[in-house]
Amino acid sequence: MTTAADYRADVYPTRSDAEEWLPRLDPVVWSDASAGPIDADGLKRFDAAGYLAIDELITAEQVRALRDELVGLCSDERLRADERTVIEPTSEQVRSIFEVHVLSPLVAELIRDERVVGRARQLLGSDVYVHQSRVNFKPGFAGKEFYWHSDFETWHAEDGMPRMRAVSISISLTDNYTYNGALMIMPGSHQTYVSCAGATPEDNYKTSLRQQEIGTPSHEALAGLYAQHGIDTLVGPAGGATMFDSNCMHGSNGNISPLARSNIFVVFNSVDNACQQPYAARQPRPSFIGARDFTPVR
Ligand code: 6CS
Ligand code: FE
């Protein structure tokens, strides 16, 4: 039987049989300087580059407390066996723990900090809810890469996120250097939607969170985006943060240095862009990856 959902317009089709570049149809900044802590110049830079660095978002003391708490989660055997914990593909070390805003009272408090959620509301022009949160540990010597991808392509295809009206914040719990797997973003790439080839495998998340294959652009597409935009590497001391648009082409290298590169990663989605049925998967991913509770952050 054909339902209304079947007639849903998909302006960002992906996971078909051929890769193609489509234009972004959504604004990047959904309000203005009067609506939050980012000034007009900051909004202009975010609109152009697709990301914004925030120096010293949290203090050294807050970093220490967060790191102690989150590293503590790694030694919780029960949690280690939980589906929210993702193990590195080539070692037994913890790669990520999802739903840290539920597991950690400190992260829950940080998310509600006006300097964090206020920026997200301003960029998205509405109330926001947490679509996903995780801590990425990227341990020294063993932290593997996060290959190039657009988060939105995955959230659209597998979580049912309709439009590009979500923003991520990556908060550094360790110093980020060029050599320990810092976040890399192609500035301006958020204006191009790379519709990827290849259907979504059943239960894709069981492998994609360890090493993403489906939903990643071809070498030709990446070389083309690089030729247009270059690559910015987001280095800086622990306590700093980066907010970036859902459709930025980004990734991070593996970490063969002795120094971990750990970050808290929180995704805010507009309450007016709540996830529906996936656009290119048979069923939505579990709620610890794509939230189904759209309660605004207060
Ligand atoms: O699949 C996801 O939702 C996650 N994967 C990556 C590599 N970035 C976004 C998100 O955390
Ligand atoms: Fe990502």
PDB file of C-alpha atoms and ligand atoms in Angstrom:
ATOM      1  CA  MET A   1       0.000   0.000   0.000  1.00  0.00           C
ATOM      2  CA  THR A   2       1.441   3.475  -0.865  1.00  0.00           C
ATOM      3  CA  THR A   3       1.544   5.813   2.147  1.00  0.00           C
ATOM      4  CA  ALA A   4       2.051   9.581   2.428  1.00  0.00           C
ATOM      5  CA  ALA A   5       5.664   8.950   3.362  1.00  0.00           C
ATOM      6  CA  ASP A   6       6.197   7.373  -0.043  1.00  0.00           C
ATOM      7  CA  TYR A   7       5.283  10.680  -1.672  1.00  0.00           C
ATOM      8  CA  ARG A   8       7.673  12.594   0.661  1.00  0.00           C
ATOM      9  CA  ALA A   9       9.862  14.880  -1.464  1.00  0.00           C
ATOM     10  CA  ASP A  10      13.510  13.895  -1.120  1.00  0.00           C
ATOM     11  CA  VAL A  11      15.539  16.906  -2.192  1.00  0.00           C
ATOM     12  CA  TYR A  12      18.746  15.214  -1.048  1.00  0.00           C
ATOM     13  CA  PRO A  13      18.576  11.745  -2.608  1.00  0.00           C
ATOM     14  CA  THR A  14      21.587   9.500  -1.904  1.00  0.00           C
ATOM     15  CA  ARG A  15      22.755   5.874  -1.802  1.00  0.00           C
ATOM     16  CA  SER A  16      21.570   5.359  -5.405  1.00  0.00           C
ATOM     17  CA  ASP A  17      23.511   3.693  -8.223  1.00  0.00           C
ATOM     18  CA  ALA A  18      25.586   6.755  -9.223  1.00  0.00           C
ATOM     19  CA  GLU A  19      27.321   9.535  -7.329  1.00  0.00           C
ATOM     20  CA  GLU A  20      26.348  13.105  -8.189  1.00  0.00           C
ATOM     21  CA  TRP A  21      26.887  16.618  -6.821  1.00  0.00           C
ATOM     22  CA  LEU A  22      23.737  18.502  -5.826  1.00  0.00           C
ATOM     23  CA  PRO A  23      23.461  22.105  -4.631  1.00  0.00           C
ATOM     24  CA  ARG A  24      22.632  22.871  -0.992  1.00  0.00           C
ATOM     25  CA  LEU A  25      19.028  24.124  -0.838  1.00  0.00           C
ATOM     26  CA  ASP A  26      19.030  25.199   2.824  1.00  0.00           C
ATOM     27  CA  PRO A  27      20.388  28.291   4.564  1.00  0.00           C
ATOM     28  CA  VAL A  28      23.526  27.800   6.676  1.00  0.00           C
ATOM     29  CA  VAL A  29      22.697  30.424   9.299  1.00  0.00           C
ATOM     30  CA  TRP A  30      19.000  30.536  10.239  1.00  0.00           C
ATOM     31  CA  SER A  31      18.952  33.729  12.311  1.00  0.00           C
ATOM     32  CA  ASP A  32      21.150  36.764  13.053  1.00  0.00           C
ATOM     33  CA  ALA A  33      23.541  38.374  15.536  1.00  0.00           C
ATOM     34  CA  SER A  34      20.683  39.544  17.767  1.00  0.00           C
ATOM     35  CA  ALA A  35      19.631  35.932  18.439  1.00  0.00           C
ATOM     36  CA  GLY A  36      22.618  34.663  20.436  1.00  0.00           C
ATOM     37  CA  PRO A  37      26.285  34.856  21.469  1.00  0.00           C
ATOM     38  CA  ILE A  38      27.823  34.752  17.969  1.00  0.00           C
ATOM     39  CA  ASP A  39      28.478  38.238  16.565  1.00  0.00           C
ATOM     40  CA  ALA A  40      27.804  39.284  12.957  1.00  0.00           C
ATOM     41  CA  ASP A  41      31.389  38.601  11.889  1.00  0.00           C
ATOM     42  CA  GLY A  42      31.297  35.128  13.451  1.00  0.00           C
ATOM     43  CA  LEU A  43      28.050  34.317  11.648  1.00  0.00           C
ATOM     44  CA  LYS A  44      29.531  35.524   8.371  1.00  0.00           C
ATOM     45  CA  ARG A  45      32.575  33.280   8.844  1.00  0.00           C
ATOM     46  CA  PHE A  46      30.396  30.297   9.754  1.00  0.00           C
ATOM     47  CA  ASP A  47      28.213  30.916   6.693  1.00  0.00           C
ATOM     48  CA  ALA A  48      31.253  31.033   4.408  1.00  0.00           C
ATOM     49  CA  ALA A  49      33.425  28.258   5.865  1.00  0.00           C
ATOM     50  CA  GLY A  50      30.757  26.045   7.409  1.00  0.00           C
ATOM     51  CA  TYR A  51      32.521  26.035  10.779  1.00  0.00           C
ATOM     52  CA  LEU A  52      33.591  28.272  13.641  1.00  0.00           C
ATOM     53  CA  ALA A  53      36.383  27.725  16.183  1.00  0.00           C
ATOM     54  CA  ILE A  54      35.660  28.667  19.806  1.00  0.00           C
ATOM     55  CA  ASP A  55      38.785  29.214  21.931  1.00  0.00           C
ATOM     56  CA  GLU A  56      38.760  28.184  25.597  1.00  0.00           C
ATOM     57  CA  LEU A  57      35.094  27.165  25.699  1.00  0.00           C
ATOM     58  CA  ILE A  58      35.764  25.274  28.950  1.00  0.00           C
ATOM     59  CA  THR A  59      38.432  25.670  31.639  1.00  0.00           C
ATOM     60  CA  ALA A  60      41.370  23.327  32.268  1.00  0.00           C
ATOM     61  CA  GLU A  61      39.594  22.197  35.458  1.00  0.00           C
ATOM     62  CA  GLN A  62      36.411  21.327  33.504  1.00  0.00           C
ATOM     63  CA  VAL A  63      38.513  19.461  30.919  1.00  0.00           C
ATOM     64  CA  ARG A  64      40.193  17.428  33.678  1.00  0.00           C
ATOM     65  CA  ALA A  65      36.866  16.567  35.342  1.00  0.00           C
ATOM     66  CA  LEU A  66      35.282  15.564  32.021  1.00  0.00           C
ATOM     67  CA  ARG A  67      38.290  13.506  30.948  1.00  0.00           C
ATOM     68  CA  ASP A  68      38.435  11.678  34.282  1.00  0.00           C
ATOM     69  CA  GLU A  69      34.716  10.902  34.119  1.00  0.00           C
ATOM     70  CA  LEU A  70      34.726   9.767  30.479  1.00  0.00           C
ATOM     71  CA  VAL A  71      37.906   7.725  30.725  1.00  0.00           C
ATOM     72  CA  GLY A  72      36.279   6.178  33.803  1.00  0.00           C
ATOM     73  CA  LEU A  73      33.405   5.020  31.578  1.00  0.00           C
ATOM     74  CA  CYS A  74      35.926   3.040  29.503  1.00  0.00           C
ATOM     75  CA  SER A  75      36.784   0.797  32.439  1.00  0.00           C
ATOM     76  CA  ASP A  76      33.125   0.047  33.192  1.00  0.00           C
ATOM     77  CA  GLU A  77      32.926  -3.558  31.963  1.00  0.00           C
ATOM     78  CA  ARG A  78      29.118  -3.470  31.675  1.00  0.00           C
ATOM     79  CA  LEU A  79      29.227  -0.351  29.514  1.00  0.00           C
ATOM     80  CA  ARG A  80      32.044  -1.827  27.442  1.00  0.00           C
ATOM     81  CA  ALA A  81      29.670  -4.638  26.442  1.00  0.00           C
ATOM     82  CA  ASP A  82      26.860  -2.147  25.754  1.00  0.00           C
ATOM     83  CA  GLU A  83      25.920  -1.378  22.110  1.00  0.00           C
ATOM     84  CA  ARG A  84      26.674   2.316  22.791  1.00  0.00           C
ATOM     85  CA  THR A  85      30.359   1.491  23.100  1.00  0.00           C
ATOM     86  CA  VAL A  86      32.237   1.105  19.809  1.00  0.00           C
ATOM     87  CA  ILE A  87      35.581  -0.703  19.821  1.00  0.00           C
ATOM     88  CA  GLU A  88      38.395   0.225  17.422  1.00  0.00           C
ATOM     89  CA  PRO A  89      38.535  -1.946  14.253  1.00  0.00           C
ATOM     90  CA  THR A  90      42.097  -3.140  14.872  1.00  0.00           C
ATOM     91  CA  SER A  91      42.518  -3.185  18.638  1.00  0.00           C
ATOM     92  CA  GLU A  92      40.465  -3.779  21.756  1.00  0.00           C
ATOM     93  CA  GLN A  93      40.570  -0.092  22.686  1.00  0.00           C
ATOM     94  CA  VAL A  94      37.381   1.967  22.981  1.00  0.00           C
ATOM     95  CA  ARG A  95      36.831   4.126  19.877  1.00  0.00           C
ATOM     96  CA  SER A  96      33.608   5.922  20.937  1.00  0.00           C
ATOM     97  CA  ILE A  97      30.886   5.886  23.555  1.00  0.00           C
ATOM     98  CA  PHE A  98      27.500   7.178  22.398  1.00  0.00           C
ATOM     99  CA  GLU A  99      24.834   8.967  24.419  1.00  0.00           C
ATOM    100  CA  VAL A 100      27.426  10.601  26.689  1.00  0.00           C
ATOM    101  CA  HIS A 101      24.894  13.356  27.393  1.00  0.00           C
ATOM    102  CA  VAL A 102      22.797  10.660  29.093  1.00  0.00           C
ATOM    103  CA  LEU A 103      25.664   8.722  30.710  1.00  0.00           C
ATOM    104  CA  SER A 104      27.570  11.751  32.040  1.00  0.00           C
ATOM    105  CA  PRO A 105      25.998  14.434  34.263  1.00  0.00           C
ATOM    106  CA  LEU A 106      28.938  16.735  33.426  1.00  0.00           C
ATOM    107  CA  VAL A 107      28.238  16.462  29.690  1.00  0.00           C
ATOM    108  CA  ALA A 108      24.499  16.921  30.298  1.00  0.00           C
ATOM    109  CA  GLU A 109      25.288  20.164  32.146  1.00  0.00           C
ATOM    110  CA  LEU A 110      27.755  21.344  29.464  1.00  0.00           C
ATOM    111  CA  ILE A 111      25.165  20.878  26.727  1.00  0.00           C
ATOM    112  CA  ARG A 112      22.738  23.189  28.534  1.00  0.00           C
ATOM    113  CA  ASP A 113      25.415  25.902  28.914  1.00  0.00           C
ATOM    114  CA  GLU A 114      24.172  28.976  26.998  1.00  0.00           C
ATOM    115  CA  ARG A 115      27.591  29.255  25.320  1.00  0.00           C
ATOM    116  CA  VAL A 116      26.885  25.850  23.733  1.00  0.00           C
ATOM    117  CA  VAL A 117      23.131  25.494  23.249  1.00  0.00           C
ATOM    118  CA  GLY A 118      22.723  29.270  22.764  1.00  0.00           C
ATOM    119  CA  ARG A 119      25.049  29.133  19.763  1.00  0.00           C
ATOM    120  CA  ALA A 120      23.207  26.123  18.366  1.00  0.00           C
ATOM    121  CA  ARG A 121      19.792  27.827  18.723  1.00  0.00           C
ATOM    122  CA  GLN A 122      21.189  30.950  17.067  1.00  0.00           C
ATOM    123  CA  LEU A 123      22.693  29.087  14.102  1.00  0.00           C
ATOM    124  CA  LEU A 124      19.566  26.959  13.608  1.00  0.00           C
ATOM    125  CA  GLY A 125      17.057  29.721  14.348  1.00  0.00           C
ATOM    126  CA  SER A 126      14.906  27.596  16.655  1.00  0.00           C
ATOM    127  CA  ASP A 127      14.786  25.424  19.737  1.00  0.00           C
ATOM    128  CA  VAL A 128      17.079  22.418  19.382  1.00  0.00           C
ATOM    129  CA  TYR A 129      17.230  18.840  20.624  1.00  0.00           C
ATOM    130  CA  VAL A 130      20.202  16.466  20.846  1.00  0.00           C
ATOM    131  CA  HIS A 131      20.237  14.198  17.806  1.00  0.00           C
ATOM    132  CA  GLN A 132      23.407  12.376  18.904  1.00  0.00           C
ATOM    133  CA  SER A 133      26.308  12.658  21.321  1.00  0.00           C
ATOM    134  CA  ARG A 134      29.497  10.675  21.608  1.00  0.00           C
ATOM    135  CA  VAL A 135      32.979  10.828  23.025  1.00  0.00           C
ATOM    136  CA  ASN A 136      35.708   9.862  20.556  1.00  0.00           C
ATOM    137  CA  PHE A 137      38.834   8.735  22.373  1.00  0.00           C
ATOM    138  CA  LYS A 138      41.243   8.296  19.459  1.00  0.00           C
ATOM    139  CA  PRO A 139      43.904   6.795  21.768  1.00  0.00           C
ATOM    140  CA  GLY A 140      47.606   7.244  21.060  1.00  0.00           C
ATOM    141  CA  PHE A 141      49.110   4.673  18.637  1.00  0.00           C
ATOM    142  CA  ALA A 142      45.716   2.925  18.158  1.00  0.00           C
ATOM    143  CA  GLY A 143      43.103   5.563  17.241  1.00  0.00           C
ATOM    144  CA  LYS A 144      42.002   4.841  13.675  1.00  0.00           C
ATOM    145  CA  GLU A 145      40.825   7.433  11.157  1.00  0.00           C
ATOM    146  CA  PHE A 146      37.349   8.812  10.512  1.00  0.00           C
ATOM    147  CA  TYR A 147      37.301   8.792   6.727  1.00  0.00           C
ATOM    148  CA  TRP A 148      35.975  11.808   4.734  1.00  0.00           C
ATOM    149  CA  HIS A 149      32.178  12.137   4.923  1.00  0.00           C
ATOM    150  CA  SER A 150      29.238  14.524   5.318  1.00  0.00           C
ATOM    151  CA  ASP A 151      27.381  13.806   8.548  1.00  0.00           C
ATOM    152  CA  PHE A 152      24.137  15.017   6.977  1.00  0.00           C
ATOM    153  CA  GLU A 153      24.359  12.423   4.188  1.00  0.00           C
ATOM    154  CA  THR A 154      24.294   9.672   6.829  1.00  0.00           C
ATOM    155  CA  TRP A 155      21.708  11.341   9.055  1.00  0.00           C
ATOM    156  CA  HIS A 156      19.432  11.910   6.040  1.00  0.00           C
ATOM    157  CA  ALA A 157      19.868   8.407   4.646  1.00  0.00           C
ATOM    158  CA  GLU A 158      19.826   6.388   7.873  1.00  0.00           C
ATOM    159  CA  ASP A 159      18.152   8.550  10.537  1.00  0.00           C
ATOM    160  CA  GLY A 160      15.588  10.361   8.378  1.00  0.00           C
ATOM    161  CA  MET A 161      16.835  13.926   8.956  1.00  0.00           C
ATOM    162  CA  PRO A 162      14.886  15.960   6.348  1.00  0.00           C
ATOM    163  CA  ARG A 163      16.971  19.093   5.791  1.00  0.00           C
ATOM    164  CA  MET A 164      20.357  20.631   6.541  1.00  0.00           C
ATOM    165  CA  ARG A 165      19.380  22.305   9.807  1.00  0.00           C
ATOM    166  CA  ALA A 166      21.693  20.649  12.334  1.00  0.00           C
ATOM    167  CA  VAL A 167      25.027  21.662  13.806  1.00  0.00           C
ATOM    168  CA  SER A 168      27.749  19.704  15.620  1.00  0.00           C
ATOM    169  CA  ILE A 169      30.063  20.878  18.347  1.00  0.00           C
ATOM    170  CA  SER A 170      33.352  19.096  18.923  1.00  0.00           C
ATOM    171  CA  ILE A 171      34.860  19.945  22.322  1.00  0.00           C
ATOM    172  CA  SER A 172      38.528  19.002  22.729  1.00  0.00           C
ATOM    173  CA  LEU A 173      39.476  17.063  25.843  1.00  0.00           C
ATOM    174  CA  THR A 174      43.113  16.833  24.738  1.00  0.00           C
ATOM    175  CA  ASP A 175      45.423  19.138  22.806  1.00  0.00           C
ATOM    176  CA  ASN A 176      44.902  18.819  19.046  1.00  0.00           C
ATOM    177  CA  TYR A 177      48.038  18.780  16.895  1.00  0.00           C
ATOM    178  CA  THR A 178      48.540  18.163  13.192  1.00  0.00           C
ATOM    179  CA  TYR A 179      50.025  14.805  14.160  1.00  0.00           C
ATOM    180  CA  ASN A 180      47.499  13.239  16.536  1.00  0.00           C
ATOM    181  CA  GLY A 181      44.405  13.028  14.354  1.00  0.00           C
ATOM    182  CA  ALA A 182      42.875  16.514  14.634  1.00  0.00           C
ATOM    183  CA  LEU A 183      39.549  17.258  12.896  1.00  0.00           C
ATOM    184  CA  MET A 184      39.969  18.315   9.231  1.00  0.00           C
ATOM    185  CA  ILE A 185      37.273  20.272   7.385  1.00  0.00           C
ATOM    186  CA  MET A 186      37.103  21.387   3.757  1.00  0.00           C
ATOM    187  CA  PRO A 187      35.995  25.022   4.246  1.00  0.00           C
ATOM    188  CA  GLY A 188      33.006  25.848   2.032  1.00  0.00           C
ATOM    189  CA  SER A 189      32.258  22.213   1.188  1.00  0.00           C
ATOM    190  CA  HIS A 190      28.968  22.485   3.101  1.00  0.00           C
ATOM    191  CA  GLN A 191      27.447  24.184   0.038  1.00  0.00           C
ATOM    192  CA  THR A 192      27.750  21.012  -2.060  1.00  0.00           C
ATOM    193  CA  TYR A 193      25.779  17.826  -1.334  1.00  0.00           C
ATOM    194  CA  VAL A 194      27.627  14.745  -2.568  1.00  0.00           C
ATOM    195  CA  SER A 195      24.933  12.193  -3.249  1.00  0.00           C
ATOM    196  CA  CYS A 196      26.737   8.888  -2.707  1.00  0.00           C
ATOM    197  CA  ALA A 197      26.533   5.672  -4.702  1.00  0.00           C
ATOM    198  CA  GLY A 198      25.794   2.330  -3.061  1.00  0.00           C
ATOM    199  CA  ALA A 199      22.746   1.123  -1.157  1.00  0.00           C
ATOM    200  CA  THR A 200      22.757   1.121   2.650  1.00  0.00           C
ATOM    201  CA  PRO A 201      23.513  -2.388   3.965  1.00  0.00           C
ATOM    202  CA  GLU A 202      21.225  -3.871   6.630  1.00  0.00           C
ATOM    203  CA  ASP A 203      22.356  -2.775  10.134  1.00  0.00           C
ATOM    204  CA  ASN A 204      25.048  -0.618   8.522  1.00  0.00           C
ATOM    205  CA  TYR A 205      25.775   1.159  11.821  1.00  0.00           C
ATOM    206  CA  LYS A 206      27.294  -2.050  13.239  1.00  0.00           C
ATOM    207  CA  THR A 207      30.280  -1.526  10.958  1.00  0.00           C
ATOM    208  CA  SER A 208      30.065   2.130   9.846  1.00  0.00           C
ATOM    209  CA  LEU A 209      30.770   3.472  13.342  1.00  0.00           C
ATOM    210  CA  ARG A 210      34.049   1.518  13.342  1.00  0.00           C
ATOM    211  CA  GLN A 211      34.993   2.222   9.728  1.00  0.00           C
ATOM    212  CA  GLN A 212      32.591   4.015   7.344  1.00  0.00           C
ATOM    213  CA  GLU A 213      32.401   2.682   3.739  1.00  0.00           C
ATOM    214  CA  ILE A 214      28.902   3.396   2.372  1.00  0.00           C
ATOM    215  CA  GLY A 215      28.063   7.105   2.297  1.00  0.00           C
ATOM    216  CA  THR A 216      31.627   8.209   1.580  1.00  0.00           C
ATOM    217  CA  PRO A 217      32.449  10.183  -1.581  1.00  0.00           C
ATOM    218  CA  SER A 218      34.652   8.831  -4.371  1.00  0.00           C
ATOM    219  CA  HIS A 219      38.309   9.867  -4.641  1.00  0.00           C
ATOM    220  CA  GLU A 220      37.323  11.958  -7.685  1.00  0.00           C
ATOM    221  CA  ALA A 221      34.668  13.832  -5.685  1.00  0.00           C
ATOM    222  CA  LEU A 222      37.050  14.396  -2.769  1.00  0.00           C
ATOM    223  CA  ALA A 223      39.819  15.569  -5.108  1.00  0.00           C
ATOM    224  CA  GLY A 224      37.341  17.954  -6.732  1.00  0.00           C
ATOM    225  CA  LEU A 225      36.166  19.362  -3.386  1.00  0.00           C
ATOM    226  CA  TYR A 226      39.780  19.679  -2.246  1.00  0.00           C
ATOM    227  CA  ALA A 227      40.698  21.582  -5.429  1.00  0.00           C
ATOM    228  CA  GLN A 228      37.894  24.056  -4.680  1.00  0.00           C
ATOM    229  CA  HIS A 229      38.194  24.384  -0.919  1.00  0.00           C
ATOM    230  CA  GLY A 230      41.462  23.005   0.421  1.00  0.00           C
ATOM    231  CA  ILE A 231      41.635  21.470   3.913  1.00  0.00           C
ATOM    232  CA  ASP A 232      41.687  23.244   7.277  1.00  0.00           C
ATOM    233  CA  THR A 233      43.134  21.269  10.209  1.00  0.00           C
ATOM    234  CA  LEU A 234      41.572  22.320  13.506  1.00  0.00           C
ATOM    235  CA  VAL A 235      44.514  22.384  15.931  1.00  0.00           C
ATOM    236  CA  GLY A 236      44.467  23.973  19.373  1.00  0.00           C
ATOM    237  CA  PRO A 237      44.645  23.318  23.111  1.00  0.00           C
ATOM    238  CA  ALA A 238      42.198  21.201  25.111  1.00  0.00           C
ATOM    239  CA  GLY A 239      39.112  23.157  26.160  1.00  0.00           C
ATOM    240  CA  GLY A 240      38.644  24.674  22.720  1.00  0.00           C
ATOM    241  CA  ALA A 241      35.727  23.708  20.474  1.00  0.00           C
ATOM    242  CA  THR A 242      34.614  23.729  16.850  1.00  0.00           C
ATOM    243  CA  MET A 243      31.018  24.115  15.696  1.00  0.00           C
ATOM    244  CA  PHE A 244      30.431  22.845  12.194  1.00  0.00           C
ATOM    245  CA  ASP A 245      27.530  22.562   9.786  1.00  0.00           C
ATOM    246  CA  SER A 246      25.912  19.146   9.238  1.00  0.00           C
ATOM    247  CA  ASN A 247      27.045  19.033   5.598  1.00  0.00           C
ATOM    248  CA  CYS A 248      30.731  19.949   5.933  1.00  0.00           C
ATOM    249  CA  MET A 249      33.032  17.439   4.270  1.00  0.00           C
ATOM    250  CA  HIS A 250      35.244  16.407   7.204  1.00  0.00           C
ATOM    251  CA  GLY A 251      37.346  13.605   8.584  1.00  0.00           C
ATOM    252  CA  SER A 252      40.373  12.938  10.777  1.00  0.00           C
ATOM    253  CA  ASN A 253      43.540  10.910  10.365  1.00  0.00           C
ATOM    254  CA  GLY A 254      44.577   7.896  12.376  1.00  0.00           C
ATOM    255  CA  ASN A 255      46.666   8.607  15.446  1.00  0.00           C
ATOM    256  CA  ILE A 256      50.146   7.049  15.511  1.00  0.00           C
ATOM    257  CA  SER A 257      51.461   9.635  17.948  1.00  0.00           C
ATOM    258  CA  PRO A 258      51.782   8.863  21.673  1.00  0.00           C
ATOM    259  CA  LEU A 259      49.161  11.545  22.459  1.00  0.00           C
ATOM    260  CA  ALA A 260      45.419  10.767  22.529  1.00  0.00           C
ATOM    261  CA  ARG A 261      43.071  13.088  20.637  1.00  0.00           C
ATOM    262  CA  SER A 262      39.802  12.848  22.581  1.00  0.00           C
ATOM    263  CA  ASN A 263      36.747  14.980  21.954  1.00  0.00           C
ATOM    264  CA  ILE A 264      33.132  15.235  23.009  1.00  0.00           C
ATOM    265  CA  PHE A 265      30.877  15.468  19.968  1.00  0.00           C
ATOM    266  CA  VAL A 266      27.281  16.699  20.287  1.00  0.00           C
ATOM    267  CA  VAL A 267      24.805  17.141  17.429  1.00  0.00           C
ATOM    268  CA  PHE A 268      22.003  19.693  17.808  1.00  0.00           C
ATOM    269  CA  ASN A 269      19.084  19.399  15.403  1.00  0.00           C
ATOM    270  CA  SER A 270      16.330  21.997  14.971  1.00  0.00           C
ATOM    271  CA  VAL A 271      13.026  20.911  16.518  1.00  0.00           C
ATOM    272  CA  ASP A 272      11.567  21.943  13.135  1.00  0.00           C
ATOM    273  CA  ASN A 273      13.774  19.375  11.406  1.00  0.00           C
ATOM    274  CA  ALA A 274      12.976  16.339  13.531  1.00  0.00           C
ATOM    275  CA  CYS A 275      13.944  12.998  12.028  1.00  0.00           C
ATOM    276  CA  GLN A 276      11.274  10.969  10.217  1.00  0.00           C
ATOM    277  CA  GLN A 277      11.645   7.700   8.315  1.00  0.00           C
ATOM    278  CA  PRO A 278      15.105   7.119   6.782  1.00  0.00           C
ATOM    279  CA  TYR A 279      15.438   8.333   3.196  1.00  0.00           C
ATOM    280  CA  ALA A 280      17.769   5.512   2.156  1.00  0.00           C
ATOM    281  CA  ALA A 281      17.574   2.673   4.652  1.00  0.00           C
ATOM    282  CA  ARG A 282      14.932   0.125   5.515  1.00  0.00           C
ATOM    283  CA  GLN A 283      14.643   1.172   9.155  1.00  0.00           C
ATOM    284  CA  PRO A 284      15.983   3.949  11.389  1.00  0.00           C
ATOM    285  CA  ARG A 285      19.161   3.417  13.398  1.00  0.00           C
ATOM    286  CA  PRO A 286      18.810   2.822  17.159  1.00  0.00           C
ATOM    287  CA  SER A 287      17.893   5.872  19.225  1.00  0.00           C
ATOM    288  CA  PHE A 288      21.332   5.982  20.901  1.00  0.00           C
ATOM    289  CA  ILE A 289      22.675   7.035  17.460  1.00  0.00           C
ATOM    290  CA  GLY A 290      19.710   8.988  16.051  1.00  0.00           C
ATOM    291  CA  ALA A 291      17.486  10.277  18.883  1.00  0.00           C
ATOM    292  CA  ARG A 292      13.742   9.784  18.642  1.00  0.00           C
ATOM    293  CA  ASP A 293      13.052  12.029  21.654  1.00  0.00           C
ATOM    294  CA  PHE A 294      12.744  15.558  20.210  1.00  0.00           C
ATOM    295  CA  THR A 295      12.386  17.338  23.566  1.00  0.00           C
ATOM    296  CA  PRO A 296      14.101  20.732  23.260  1.00  0.00           C
ATOM    297  CA  VAL A 297      17.260  21.318  25.341  1.00  0.00           C
ATOM    298  CA  ARG A 298      16.374  23.639  28.184  1.00  0.00           C
TER     299      ARG A 298
HETATM  300  O1  6CS B   1      27.193   7.973  11.621  1.00  0.00           O
HETATM  301  C1  6CS B   1      27.175   8.919  12.409  1.00  0.00           C
HETATM  302  O2  6CS B   1      26.128   9.461  12.804  1.00  0.00           O
HETATM  303  C2  6CS B   1      28.511   9.345  12.994  1.00  0.00           C
HETATM  304  N1  6CS B   1      29.599   9.083  12.118  1.00  0.00           N
HETATM  305  C3  6CS B   1      30.554   9.976  11.873  1.00  0.00           C
HETATM  306  C4  6CS B   1      31.806   9.506  11.268  1.00  0.00           C
HETATM  307  N2  6CS B   1      30.384  11.288  12.082  1.00  0.00           N
HETATM  308  C5  6CS B   1      29.041  11.698  12.499  1.00  0.00           C
HETATM  309  C6  6CS B   1      28.466  10.760  13.465  1.00  0.00           C
HETATM  310  O3  6CS B   1      29.087  10.821  14.691  1.00  0.00           O
HETATM  311 FE    FE B   2      31.318  13.034  11.269  1.00  0.00          FE
END
